[in-house]
Amino acid sequence: MKTSDADILIIPGWSGSGPDHWQSRWVAKLSSARLVEQEDWYKPARDAWANRIVAAVRAATKPVVLVAHSAGVSAVAHAAEHLKPHEVMGAFLVAPASERAKRAIPGMAADFIPLPHKPLPFRSVLIASTNDSYCTPEEAKALAEAWGSEFVDAGESGHLNTESGHGPWPDGLLRFAGFMRSLSVISTASQ
């Protein structure tokens, strides 16, 4: 599957993704990518954030691929509970924020902190670094296992954001292209 064959929904975490963040760059670079806006980027709440994702999925006109970062990964996990089978082709989940880390983030609603631990109803890959202060490798691997996600070790990459030197993140774009190709195989096999 090519990126132009999908509606790519970009889902930032707490405080949104600034203009230099790889997510913002992908929205500008990929013609079929668009940002899922939240009413308040500084006060994540489970239903509010999940409902925005579900609405964006249902407004899509092509197969949907989700691209989430940090607390946006949590929002995807919460939204997945409300999505019907086959509404989403896949999810590219980057640098999740653990429950432990979210407790320390100001404005985080209590209902947003716990993470679902059920398999996601779509194909997913979870990319995490070995030195992310928001999620240890053990926490990330446990989430990947619970969600049925392929786990990718990104090495010592911090939180995979602008502050850790991942503004453009060309390696991430290559990984995403590979993920998109893998979705083509699934799409063809299910026809």
PDB file of N, CA and C in Angstrom, residues 12-13 27 33-34 47 61 65-66 71 82-83 87 94 96 100 104 134 190-191:
ATOM      1  N   PRO A  12      -0.846  13.300  17.645  1.00  0.00           N
ATOM      2  CA  PRO A  12       0.183  13.724  18.595  1.00  0.00           C
ATOM      3  C   PRO A  12      -0.208  13.420  20.038  1.00  0.00           C
ATOM      4  N   GLY A  13       0.755  13.620  20.909  1.00  0.00           N
ATOM      5  CA  GLY A  13       0.534  13.429  22.341  1.00  0.00           C
ATOM      6  C   GLY A  13       0.311  14.744  23.060  1.00  0.00           C
ATOM      7  N   VAL A  27       2.854  15.420   8.083  1.00  0.00           N
ATOM      8  CA  VAL A  27       1.603  16.021   7.611  1.00  0.00           C
ATOM      9  C   VAL A  27       1.893  16.905   6.395  1.00  0.00           C
ATOM     10  N   ALA A  33      -1.911  12.655   4.500  1.00  0.00           N
ATOM     11  CA  ALA A  33      -1.820  12.708   5.967  1.00  0.00           C
ATOM     12  C   ALA A  33      -2.526  13.950   6.493  1.00  0.00           C
ATOM     13  N   ARG A  34      -3.203  13.766   7.616  1.00  0.00           N
ATOM     14  CA  ARG A  34      -3.801  14.925   8.277  1.00  0.00           C
ATOM     15  C   ARG A  34      -3.757  14.720   9.789  1.00  0.00           C
ATOM     16  N   ASP A  47     -12.249   9.905  26.894  1.00  0.00           N
ATOM     17  CA  ASP A  47     -13.350   9.946  25.928  1.00  0.00           C
ATOM     18  C   ASP A  47     -13.180  11.064  24.903  1.00  0.00           C
ATOM     19  N   THR A  61     -12.131   8.584   3.742  1.00  0.00           N
ATOM     20  CA  THR A  61     -12.674   8.078   2.479  1.00  0.00           C
ATOM     21  C   THR A  61     -11.815   6.958   1.891  1.00  0.00           C
ATOM     22  N   VAL A  65      -4.788   4.517   8.251  1.00  0.00           N
ATOM     23  CA  VAL A  65      -3.588   4.131   8.982  1.00  0.00           C
ATOM     24  C   VAL A  65      -3.345   5.220  10.022  1.00  0.00           C
ATOM     25  N   LEU A  66      -3.193   4.807  11.273  1.00  0.00           N
ATOM     26  CA  LEU A  66      -2.969   5.738  12.374  1.00  0.00           C
ATOM     27  C   LEU A  66      -1.474   5.844  12.659  1.00  0.00           C
ATOM     28  N   ALA A  71       1.521  10.245  24.262  1.00  0.00           N
ATOM     29  CA  ALA A  71       0.163  10.085  24.784  1.00  0.00           C
ATOM     30  C   ALA A  71      -0.848   9.860  23.669  1.00  0.00           C
ATOM     31  N   HIS A  82     -13.620   1.400  20.576  1.00  0.00           N
ATOM     32  CA  HIS A  82     -14.868   1.899  19.979  1.00  0.00           C
ATOM     33  C   HIS A  82     -14.905   1.733  18.458  1.00  0.00           C
ATOM     34  N   LEU A  83     -13.857   1.157  17.899  1.00  0.00           N
ATOM     35  CA  LEU A  83     -13.801   0.994  16.445  1.00  0.00           C
ATOM     36  C   LEU A  83     -14.311  -0.377  16.032  1.00  0.00           C
ATOM     37  N   GLU A  87     -12.165  -1.026  10.373  1.00  0.00           N
ATOM     38  CA  GLU A  87     -12.230   0.427  10.178  1.00  0.00           C
ATOM     39  C   GLU A  87     -10.823   1.024  10.063  1.00  0.00           C
ATOM     40  N   VAL A  94       4.505   5.147  18.206  1.00  0.00           N
ATOM     41  CA  VAL A  94       5.880   5.563  18.482  1.00  0.00           C
ATOM     42  C   VAL A  94       5.999   6.163  19.883  1.00  0.00           C
ATOM     43  N   PRO A  96       5.478   5.302  23.229  1.00  0.00           N
ATOM     44  CA  PRO A  96       4.306   5.432  24.100  1.00  0.00           C
ATOM     45  C   PRO A  96       4.673   6.044  25.448  1.00  0.00           C
ATOM     46  N   ARG A 100       2.950   5.166  34.398  1.00  0.00           N
ATOM     47  CA  ARG A 100       3.836   5.806  35.385  1.00  0.00           C
ATOM     48  C   ARG A 100       4.162   7.231  34.949  1.00  0.00           C
ATOM     49  N   ALA A 104       2.716  11.863  36.053  1.00  0.00           N
ATOM     50  CA  ALA A 104       3.532  13.043  36.359  1.00  0.00           C
ATOM     51  C   ALA A 104       3.294  14.202  35.392  1.00  0.00           C
ATOM     52  N   TYR A 134       9.895   8.514  29.340  1.00  0.00           N
ATOM     53  CA  TYR A 134       8.448   8.340  29.443  1.00  0.00           C
ATOM     54  C   TYR A 134       8.003   6.879  29.366  1.00  0.00           C
ATOM     55  N   SER A 190      -6.537 -10.678   2.192  1.00  0.00           N
ATOM     56  CA  SER A 190      -7.913 -10.747   2.704  1.00  0.00           C
ATOM     57  C   SER A 190      -8.955 -10.617   1.598  1.00  0.00           C
ATOM     58  N   GLN A 191      -8.529 -10.347   0.373  1.00  0.00           N
ATOM     59  CA  GLN A 191      -9.498 -10.183  -0.726  1.00  0.00           C
ATOM     60  C   GLN A 191      -9.880 -11.501  -1.334  1.00  0.00           C
TER      61      GLN A 191
END
